Structures are given as C-alpha cells and as structure tokens.
C-alpha positions as a Python dict, from the first residue, in 0.01 Angstrom:
ca = {
    (1, 'M'): (0, 0, 0),
    (2, 'K'): (-239, -201, -212),
    (3, 'T'): (-266, -571, -265),
    (4, 'T'): (-503, -806, -444),
    (5, 'L'): (-742, -951, -187),
    (6, 'C'): (-1078, -1126, -162),
    (7, 'L'): (-1386, -908, -178),
    (8, 'L'): (-1455, -955, 188),
    (9, 'L'): (-1108, -1010, 320),
    (10, 'A'): (-823, -799, 446),
    (11, 'A'): (-560, -1068, 413),
    (12, 'S'): (-566, -1422, 283),
    (13, 'L'): (-412, -1537, 610),
    (14, 'L'): (-734, -1445, 785),
    (15, 'F'): (-998, -1554, 542),
    (16, 'G'): (-863, -1833, 320),
    (17, 'S'): (-911, -1874, -53),
    (18, 'C'): (-1192, -1724, -257),
    (19, 'R'): (-1340, -1747, -605),
    (20, 'E'): (-1187, -1545, -885),
    (21, 'R'): (-1502, -1338, -927),
    (22, 'E'): (-1463, -1218, -567),
    (23, 'I'): (-1118, -1065, -627),
    (24, 'E'): (-1082, -689, -600),
    (25, 'V'): (-810, -444, -512),
    (26, 'Y'): (-817, -318, -154),
    (27, 'D'): (-615, -61, 34),
    (28, 'V'): (-517, -242, 355),
    (29, 'S'): (-466, 90, 530),
    (30, 'R'): (-841, 152, 500),
    (31, 'V'): (-987, -12, 811),
    (32, 'S'): (-1352, -117, 811),
    (33, 'L'): (-1588, -373, 961),
    (34, 'N'): (-1833, -619, 807),
    (35, 'I'): (-2105, -825, 972),
    (36, 'A'): (-2028, -1188, 894),
    (37, 'K'): (-2334, -1344, 734),
    (38, 'G'): (-2443, -1565, 447),
    (39, 'E'): (-2189, -1596, 168),
    (40, 'F'): (-1926, -1426, 380),
    (41, 'R'): (-1818, -1779, 456),
    (42, 'P'): (-2068, -2034, 314),
    (43, 'N'): (-2224, -2280, 560),
    (44, 'T'): (-2068, -2098, 855),
    (45, 'Y'): (-2274, -1784, 918),
    (46, 'P'): (-2652, -1743, 887),
    (47, 'E'): (-2787, -1497, 633),
    (48, 'S'): (-3025, -1367, 900),
    (49, 'Y'): (-3155, -1471, 1242),
    (50, 'E'): (-3505, -1607, 1300),
    (51, 'F'): (-3663, -1775, 1600),
    (52, 'N'): (-3990, -1851, 1775),
    (53, 'A'): (-3963, -1779, 2147),
    (54, 'Y'): (-4178, -2081, 2229),
    (55, 'F'): (-3897, -2307, 2113),
    (56, 'L'): (-3632, -2160, 2338),
    (57, 'G'): (-3736, -2381, 2629),
    (58, 'V'): (-3968, -2341, 2923),
    (59, 'G'): (-3906, -2037, 3138),
    (60, 'S'): (-3673, -1868, 2892),
    (61, 'G'): (-3582, -1519, 3002),
    (62, 'D'): (-3360, -1293, 2798),
    (63, 'Y'): (-3235, -1443, 2472),
    (64, 'E'): (-2894, -1325, 2363),
    (65, 'L'): (-2766, -1325, 2007),
    (66, 'E'): (-2394, -1287, 1942),
    (67, 'I'): (-2345, -1123, 1604),
    (68, 'P'): (-1998, -1178, 1448),
    (69, 'V'): (-1814, -879, 1303),
    (70, 'R'): (-1502, -915, 1086),
    (71, 'L'): (-1218, -675, 1029),
    (72, 'T'): (-1102, -553, 688),
    (73, 'G'): (-757, -398, 725),
    (74, 'L'): (-460, -464, 947),
    (75, 'I'): (-506, -608, 1294),
    (76, 'D'): (-426, -367, 1577),
    (77, 'Y'): (-240, -566, 1841),
    (78, 'E'): (-205, -273, 2081),
    (79, 'N'): (-540, -97, 2108),
    (80, 'D'): (-905, -173, 2163),
    (81, 'R'): (-1115, 32, 1921),
    (82, 'E'): (-1469, 155, 1962),
    (83, 'Y'): (-1724, 101, 1688),
    (84, 'R'): (-2094, 181, 1663),
    (85, 'V'): (-2408, -14, 1584),
    (86, 'R'): (-2773, 89, 1570),
    (87, 'V'): (-3118, -39, 1483),
    (88, 'N'): (-3253, 98, 1157),
    (89, 'E'): (-3611, 188, 1251),
    (90, 'E'): (-3724, 212, 889),
    (91, 'Y'): (-3659, -157, 830),
    (92, 'S'): (-3763, -277, 1176),
    (93, 'Q'): (-4104, -340, 1325),
    (94, 'A'): (-4287, -377, 1656),
    (95, 'A'): (-3980, -379, 1884),
    (96, 'T'): (-3874, -87, 2103),
    (97, 'Q'): (-3529, -37, 2255),
    (98, 'G'): (-3535, -112, 2627),
    (99, 'V'): (-3869, -293, 2604),
    (100, 'E'): (-3855, -588, 2365),
    (101, 'Y'): (-3482, -567, 2306),
    (102, 'S'): (-3159, -408, 2429),
    (103, 'L'): (-2854, -310, 2227),
    (104, 'D'): (-2552, -110, 2336),
    (105, 'E'): (-2476, 121, 2046),
    (106, 'R'): (-2116, 162, 2162),
    (107, 'Q'): (-1914, -154, 2105),
    (108, 'I'): (-1547, -250, 2141),
    (109, 'F'): (-1345, -431, 1878),
    (110, 'H'): (-1078, -586, 2097),
    (111, 'K'): (-707, -566, 2022),
    (112, 'G'): (-540, -855, 1844),
    (113, 'L'): (-862, -986, 1686),
    (114, 'Y'): (-982, -1012, 1329),
    (115, 'E'): (-1330, -1117, 1442),
    (116, 'D'): (-1530, -996, 1741),
    (117, 'T'): (-1900, -997, 1832),
    (118, 'F'): (-2169, -765, 1957),
    (119, 'R'): (-2473, -872, 2156),
    (120, 'V'): (-2842, -815, 2091),
    (121, 'T'): (-3066, -912, 2384),
    (122, 'I'): (-3432, -1003, 2324),
    (123, 'H'): (-3656, -973, 2631),
    (124, 'I'): (-3878, -1278, 2585),
    (125, 'A'): (-4114, -1203, 2874),
    (126, 'R'): (-4205, -869, 2715),
    (127, 'L'): (-4305, -1010, 2377),
    (128, 'N'): (-4673, -1039, 2297),
    (129, 'E'): (-4838, -1322, 2106),
    (130, 'T'): (-4971, -1114, 1818),
    (131, 'D'): (-4681, -916, 1672),
    (132, 'N'): (-4418, -1027, 1426),
    (133, 'Y'): (-4098, -857, 1536),
    (134, 'K'): (-3807, -754, 1319),
    (135, 'L'): (-3482, -571, 1388),
    (136, 'R'): (-3235, -453, 1128),
    (137, 'V'): (-2907, -392, 1307),
    (138, 'E'): (-2642, -201, 1115),
    (139, 'L'): (-2287, -82, 1158),
    (140, 'V'): (-2224, 292, 1179),
    (141, 'P'): (-1890, 426, 1047),
    (142, 'N'): (-1686, 633, 1294),
    (143, 'E'): (-1336, 771, 1334),
    (144, 'N'): (-1197, 420, 1384),
    (145, 'F'): (-1374, 228, 1108),
    (146, 'A'): (-1484, 338, 764),
    (147, 'A'): (-1789, 187, 594),
    (148, 'G'): (-1727, -167, 471),
    (149, 'M'): (-1902, -366, 200),
    (150, 'E'): (-2263, -247, 167),
    (151, 'R'): (-2420, -594, 177),
    (152, 'Y'): (-2245, -674, 505),
    (153, 'Q'): (-2326, -355, 692),
    (154, 'Y'): (-2649, -489, 840),
    (155, 'V'): (-2821, -806, 957),
    (156, 'D'): (-3191, -882, 1008),
    (157, 'I'): (-3332, -1048, 1319),
    (158, 'S'): (-3693, -1172, 1301),
    (159, 'F'): (-3882, -1332, 1589),
    (160, 'V'): (-4227, -1415, 1723),
    (161, 'K'): (-4378, -1553, 2040),
    (162, 'N'): (-4672, -1757, 1922),
    (163, 'V'): (-4771, -2096, 1787),
    (164, 'N'): (-5072, -1972, 1592),
    (165, 'T'): (-4996, -2222, 1319),
    (166, 'P'): (-4915, -2586, 1393),
    (167, 'P'): (-4540, -2654, 1412),
    (168, 'A'): (-4406, -2933, 1196),
    (169, 'F'): (-4377, -3182, 1483),
    (170, 'W'): (-4750, -3153, 1555),
    (171, 'E'): (-4857, -3215, 1196),
    (172, 'N'): (-4604, -3494, 1139),
    (173, 'T'): (-4672, -3691, 1458),
    (174, 'S'): (-4972, -3919, 1411),
    (175, 'K'): (-5075, -3919, 1776),
    (176, 'L'): (-5085, -3540, 1790),
    (177, 'S'): (-5216, -3465, 1443),
    (178, 'K'): (-5539, -3656, 1511),
    (179, 'Y'): (-5636, -3389, 1764),
    (180, 'T'): (-5783, -3055, 1657),
    (181, 'Y'): (-5506, -2798, 1680),
    (182, 'Y'): (-5527, -2501, 1913),
    (183, 'P'): (-5232, -2281, 2011),
    (184, 'A'): (-5325, -2336, 2378),
    (185, 'K'): (-5277, -2710, 2332),
    (186, 'C'): (-4936, -2664, 2175),
    (187, 'V'): (-4824, -2424, 2448),
    (188, 'K'): (-4912, -2676, 2719),
    (189, 'F'): (-4753, -2963, 2526),
    (190, 'L'): (-4427, -2768, 2486),
    (191, 'E'): (-4431, -2688, 2857),
    (192, 'V'): (-4483, -3053, 2951),
    (193, 'S'): (-4243, -3204, 2699),
    (194, 'G'): (-3966, -2944, 2703),
    (195, 'I'): (-3932, -2978, 2325),
    (196, 'T'): (-3730, -2694, 2171),
    (197, 'D'): (-3715, -2816, 1810),
    (198, 'P'): (-4018, -2738, 1588),
    (199, 'E'): (-3904, -3027, 1365),
    (200, 'W'): (-3894, -3277, 1653),
    (201, 'E'): (-3982, -3636, 1564),
    (202, 'D'): (-4106, -3917, 1784),
    (203, 'A'): (-3807, -4138, 1692),
    (204, 'G'): (-3971, -4445, 1844),
    (205, 'T'): (-4015, -4301, 2194),
    (206, 'S'): (-4391, -4344, 2180),
    (207, 'L'): (-4423, -4431, 2550),
    (208, 'L'): (-4276, -4094, 2642),
    (209, 'L'): (-4501, -3922, 2390),
    (210, 'D'): (-4802, -4105, 2537),
    (211, 'Y'): (-4701, -3986, 2882),
    (212, 'W'): (-4678, -3623, 2769),
    (213, 'I'): (-5017, -3647, 2599),
    (214, 'E'): (-5179, -3793, 2911),
    (215, 'L'): (-5038, -3510, 3122),
    (216, 'C'): (-5187, -3259, 2878),
    (217, 'I'): (-5522, -3435, 2873),
    (218, 'D'): (-5538, -3429, 3252),
    (219, 'W'): (-5440, -3064, 3267),
    (220, 'F'): (-5713, -2953, 3025),
    (221, 'E'): (-5970, -3158, 3215),
    (222, 'Q'): (-5872, -2984, 3538),
    (223, 'N'): (-5833, -2635, 3391),
    (224, 'E'): (-6097, -2458, 3185),
    (225, 'V'): (-5953, -2311, 2866),
    (226, 'I'): (-6197, -2138, 2631),
    (227, 'D'): (-6164, -2107, 2255),
    (228, 'P'): (-6189, -1729, 2195),
    (229, 'Q'): (-6338, -1790, 1848),
    (230, 'T'): (-6629, -2016, 1947),
    (231, 'G'): (-6658, -1972, 2322),
    (232, 'N'): (-6637, -2349, 2366),
    (233, 'R'): (-6415, -2521, 2616),
    (234, 'I'): (-6099, -2682, 2479),
    (235, 'Y'): (-6010, -3041, 2565),
    (236, 'F'): (-5674, -3173, 2459),
    (237, 'D'): (-5798, -3508, 2324),
    (238, 'E'): (-6065, -3368, 2094),
}
C-alpha cells in the first residue's frame, strides 16, 4: 500500500507537516531507519556533533553521545528488532575502536517506538592533545531494516582534547586577555574555575574571576611549568 508522505517520514502522525518540495511517494511496507540530524527536524537535531574534551568539566571520564534514529515504515508494537551500525574508517581519523571510543555494532530498535537511540562512548582519558579526532557512524541495512534516505544514513562526530588556540572566553575577558596565552594557563584556569562553556562571559562576577586568577597565579609560582617552544618558565600573570 502506498501513500503520499514527507520525504523523511513514514506517517504524518509521527512527523508533522512538511514543505511541498519534500513530498514523495513511499511504500509504508518498506521499513528503514534514518539518523535524525539537521533538516530532519529544523532546530531540533544537530547536523553533526563536535566538542572539546576540556569543556566537559574537570575529571570527565567517558563521554556518551546518544544518537537518535527514526523509523520509516509501520511501528512494530510486538517485537524488538535488531539493527546494525558501524564506523566508516575511510571518513574517520585518529580514533580506534576500544581505545578512544566504543560502539556496539549490534543495536536494538525497541518495540512500540518510532524513535530510538544508539550510544557512542568517547574515552576522554585516552585522548591525546595533538590529534583531531573524527568518527563517521553509519547505519548498515540488515534483514530487519532496508537502507533509508542516503543523507541520513550517517552522522559525523568530531572532537579534540586541547586548548592550543585561545577559547572565546579568554580573548573576550579583559582580565584574562591581558596575559600572554599558553595552553597550560588555560588548562589550569579551567580546572580552577570549572567553566565548561568556551563562550563563557564574566557577567559582572569580577570578584569570582579575580579569585580564580589569583589561584592560578599562586599555582604557577609554586609549580614550574616550562614553555616547550622557548624553554622559559611560564607565569600566569605575564
């Protein structure tokens, strides 16, 4: 049985209205999955995932991403169904399964749902401070789910663990921007302050900012940190 449906939808009940240019004819007996991202539902899903591990908070261990997957076709209210995912090595870089990340290639789309999720775990402690990491995770058709829309069969995850360039809050905060930037300074400041937003603003809490700066100044005076480029010692307030 065929019916006129949205490009990315199995039934209007599930996905709401769509633009006329997104209308196509779909066979609702053909069951497939799509990763929900970008224009799938504007302002709801990210197009891709990006993060800097230094802004996850002090002492962050494993970082888990829940990737939403949507059903095209009729909902099965009786049975869980297995589906498959994998990392496309050709479009990925620097990360190795079981080292920098973990992903179970066998996933379950649970009964009665039109949207489920699968988990990608990033092992923060195992990331180095030089590589730029990227994973392209894609759906793999199997006996339960045919291939869905090409654009929604994969999602990119990019991440780093470094502050080699000054984050926005450092450059936009007058009391910090007057100091010469070194990644080591930023790392200590993030540890002391607990800031997790690279766009953080002082917002009038200058006394707290002053306190954090003083703690950093004291720490660098008591601990010798050497600039690997010049061999000179780094002081926070210089």
